[in-house]
């Protein structure tokens, strides 16, 4: 059974940083694109970042560009580093996976809450 489990969320002060992790299991994800999305209360789910299976290419959403980085290791774990956090970054962050860059994200985690507040 495919499973994506996010961790690392929590309460952070404005200007702070956070690193989210997503551990994938159930199959080998080394060739899969991995991505992060977020959804704030009352808003649609928003693309945050994605990284290709090889790790050679990464993509970022406009609202977070310049403040985030995405990386992955060889053990089916992908990381999202978010810096200079703002209150508007408050959302549930979801990890997702797809078989290729041409496919939709079809595997999803349960999400981890990130709250940015003083």
C-alpha positions as YAML, in Angstrom:
chain: A
units: angstrom
residues:
- id: 1
  name: UNK
  ca: [0.00, 0.00, 0.00]
- id: 2
  name: UNK
  ca: [1.35, 3.36, -1.03]
- id: 3
  name: UNK
  ca: [1.73, 5.77, 1.85]
- id: 4
  name: UNK
  ca: [3.04, 9.32, 2.13]
- id: 5
  name: UNK
  ca: [3.57, 10.65, 5.65]
- id: 6
  name: UNK
  ca: [4.37, 14.29, 6.29]
- id: 7
  name: UNK
  ca: [6.07, 15.64, 9.40]
- id: 8
  name: UNK
  ca: [7.69, 18.81, 10.66]
- id: 9
  name: UNK
  ca: [4.72, 21.12, 10.84]
- id: 10
  name: UNK
  ca: [3.93, 23.29, 13.83]
- id: 11
  name: UNK
  ca: [3.72, 26.83, 15.14]
- id: 12
  name: UNK
  ca: [6.37, 29.22, 13.88]
- id: 13
  name: UNK
  ca: [6.87, 32.93, 14.41]
- id: 14
  name: UNK
  ca: [6.87, 35.27, 11.40]
- id: 15
  name: UNK
  ca: [10.30, 35.40, 9.84]
- id: 16
  name: UNK
  ca: [11.15, 31.94, 11.05]
- id: 17
  name: UNK
  ca: [11.98, 28.81, 9.09]
- id: 18
  name: UNK
  ca: [10.63, 25.31, 8.91]
- id: 19
  name: UNK
  ca: [11.62, 22.07, 7.26]
- id: 20
  name: UNK
  ca: [8.91, 19.64, 6.30]
- id: 21
  name: UNK
  ca: [9.58, 16.00, 5.53]
- id: 22
  name: UNK
  ca: [7.61, 13.46, 3.55]
- id: 23
  name: UNK
  ca: [8.40, 9.78, 3.85]
- id: 24
  name: UNK
  ca: [7.10, 7.59, 1.04]
- id: 25
  name: UNK
  ca: [6.58, 3.86, 1.39]
- id: 26
  name: UNK
  ca: [4.87, 1.03, -0.40]
- id: 27
  name: UNK
  ca: [6.91, 1.18, -3.56]
- id: 28
  name: UNK
  ca: [10.08, 2.69, -4.91]
- id: 29
  name: UNK
  ca: [9.56, 6.39, -5.41]
- id: 30
  name: UNK
  ca: [13.02, 7.16, -6.64]
- id: 31
  name: UNK
  ca: [11.76, 7.68, -10.19]
- id: 32
  name: UNK
  ca: [8.60, 9.55, -9.19]
- id: 33
  name: UNK
  ca: [8.15, 13.30, -9.13]
- id: 34
  name: UNK
  ca: [7.44, 14.46, -5.58]
- id: 35
  name: UNK
  ca: [5.60, 17.63, -4.75]
- id: 36
  name: UNK
  ca: [4.22, 19.84, -2.02]
- id: 37
  name: UNK
  ca: [0.89, 21.61, -2.01]
- id: 38
  name: UNK
  ca: [-0.84, 23.64, 0.65]
- id: 39
  name: UNK
  ca: [-4.39, 24.63, 1.50]
- id: 40
  name: UNK
  ca: [-5.34, 27.50, 3.73]
- id: 41
  name: UNK
  ca: [-8.79, 27.73, 5.34]
- id: 42
  name: UNK
  ca: [-11.38, 28.80, 2.79]
- id: 43
  name: UNK
  ca: [-8.92, 28.65, -0.10]
- id: 44
  name: UNK
  ca: [-8.17, 26.21, -2.88]
- id: 45
  name: UNK
  ca: [-5.24, 23.87, -2.74]
- id: 46
  name: UNK
  ca: [-2.12, 25.63, -4.04]
- id: 47
  name: UNK
  ca: [0.99, 24.25, -5.68]
- id: 48
  name: UNK
  ca: [4.13, 24.95, -3.64]
- id: 49
  name: UNK
  ca: [7.01, 22.99, -5.15]
- id: 50
  name: UNK
  ca: [7.95, 19.81, -6.97]
- id: 51
  name: UNK
  ca: [11.12, 17.89, -7.71]
- id: 52
  name: UNK
  ca: [11.69, 15.34, -10.45]
- id: 53
  name: UNK
  ca: [12.56, 11.72, -9.83]
- id: 54
  name: UNK
  ca: [16.20, 12.31, -10.62]
- id: 55
  name: UNK
  ca: [16.28, 15.37, -8.42]
- id: 56
  name: UNK
  ca: [17.71, 17.30, -11.32]
- id: 57
  name: UNK
  ca: [14.83, 19.70, -11.74]
- id: 58
  name: UNK
  ca: [12.62, 21.54, -9.31]
- id: 59
  name: UNK
  ca: [9.65, 23.86, -9.71]
- id: 60
  name: UNK
  ca: [8.13, 26.44, -7.37]
- id: 61
  name: UNK
  ca: [4.85, 28.22, -6.95]
- id: 62
  name: UNK
  ca: [4.85, 31.97, -7.45]
- id: 63
  name: UNK
  ca: [3.72, 32.75, -3.93]
- id: 64
  name: UNK
  ca: [6.73, 31.08, -2.32]
- id: 65
  name: UNK
  ca: [9.42, 31.45, -4.96]
- id: 66
  name: UNK
  ca: [12.67, 32.68, -3.47]
- id: 67
  name: UNK
  ca: [11.80, 31.52, 0.04]
- id: 68
  name: UNK
  ca: [11.75, 27.79, -0.34]
- id: 69
  name: UNK
  ca: [13.84, 24.87, -1.47]
- id: 70
  name: UNK
  ca: [12.95, 21.27, -2.16]
- id: 71
  name: UNK
  ca: [15.24, 18.27, -2.02]
- id: 72
  name: UNK
  ca: [15.11, 14.52, -1.78]
- id: 73
  name: UNK
  ca: [17.36, 11.75, -0.60]
- id: 74
  name: UNK
  ca: [17.74, 8.18, -1.82]
- id: 75
  name: UNK
  ca: [15.50, 6.77, 0.88]
- id: 76
  name: UNK
  ca: [12.13, 7.92, -0.45]
- id: 77
  name: UNK
  ca: [12.15, 11.11, 1.60]
- id: 78
  name: UNK
  ca: [11.50, 14.57, 0.23]
- id: 79
  name: UNK
  ca: [12.08, 17.80, 2.14]
- id: 80
  name: UNK
  ca: [10.62, 21.27, 1.89]
- id: 81
  name: UNK
  ca: [12.54, 24.11, 3.49]
- id: 82
  name: UNK
  ca: [10.53, 27.28, 3.97]
- id: 83
  name: UNK
  ca: [12.25, 30.48, 5.09]
- id: 84
  name: UNK
  ca: [11.06, 33.97, 5.99]
- id: 85
  name: UNK
  ca: [7.68, 32.58, 6.95]
- id: 86
  name: UNK
  ca: [4.68, 34.89, 6.78]
- id: 87
  name: UNK
  ca: [1.24, 34.59, 8.39]
- id: 88
  name: UNK
  ca: [-0.18, 33.94, 4.93]
- id: 89
  name: UNK
  ca: [1.92, 30.76, 4.75]
- id: 90
  name: UNK
  ca: [-0.40, 29.29, 7.37]
- id: 91
  name: UNK
  ca: [-1.97, 26.20, 5.80]
- id: 92
  name: UNK
  ca: [-2.07, 22.45, 5.77]
- id: 93
  name: UNK
  ca: [0.87, 21.27, 3.70]
- id: 94
  name: UNK
  ca: [0.43, 18.10, 1.66]
- id: 95
  name: UNK
  ca: [3.00, 15.83, 0.10]
- id: 96
  name: UNK
  ca: [2.16, 14.27, -3.26]
- id: 97
  name: UNK
  ca: [3.71, 11.95, -5.83]
- id: 98
  name: UNK
  ca: [3.25, 11.19, -9.50]
- id: 99
  name: UNK
  ca: [4.77, 8.62, -11.78]
- id: 100
  name: UNK
  ca: [6.15, 11.19, -14.21]
- id: 101
  name: UNK
  ca: [6.06, 14.88, -15.06]
- id: 102
  name: UNK
  ca: [3.29, 14.14, -17.59]
- id: 103
  name: UNK
  ca: [1.04, 12.46, -15.02]
- id: 104
  name: UNK
  ca: [-1.21, 14.03, -12.40]
- id: 105
  name: UNK
  ca: [-0.27, 13.85, -8.74]
- id: 106
  name: UNK
  ca: [-2.22, 10.78, -7.70]
- id: 107
  name: UNK
  ca: [-0.65, 9.86, -4.37]
- id: 108
  name: UNK
  ca: [-1.31, 12.14, -1.41]
- id: 109
  name: UNK
  ca: [-0.39, 12.35, 2.23]
- id: 110
  name: UNK
  ca: [-2.69, 13.37, 5.07]
- id: 111
  name: UNK
  ca: [-1.08, 16.76, 5.49]
- id: 112
  name: UNK
  ca: [0.75, 18.61, 8.25]
- id: 113
  name: UNK
  ca: [-0.42, 21.89, 9.76]
- id: 114
  name: UNK
  ca: [1.86, 24.91, 9.58]
- id: 115
  name: UNK
  ca: [0.80, 27.96, 11.55]
- id: 116
  name: UNK
  ca: [2.74, 31.19, 11.34]
- id: 117
  name: UNK
  ca: [1.85, 33.51, 14.18]
- id: 118
  name: UNK
  ca: [3.43, 35.61, 16.88]
...
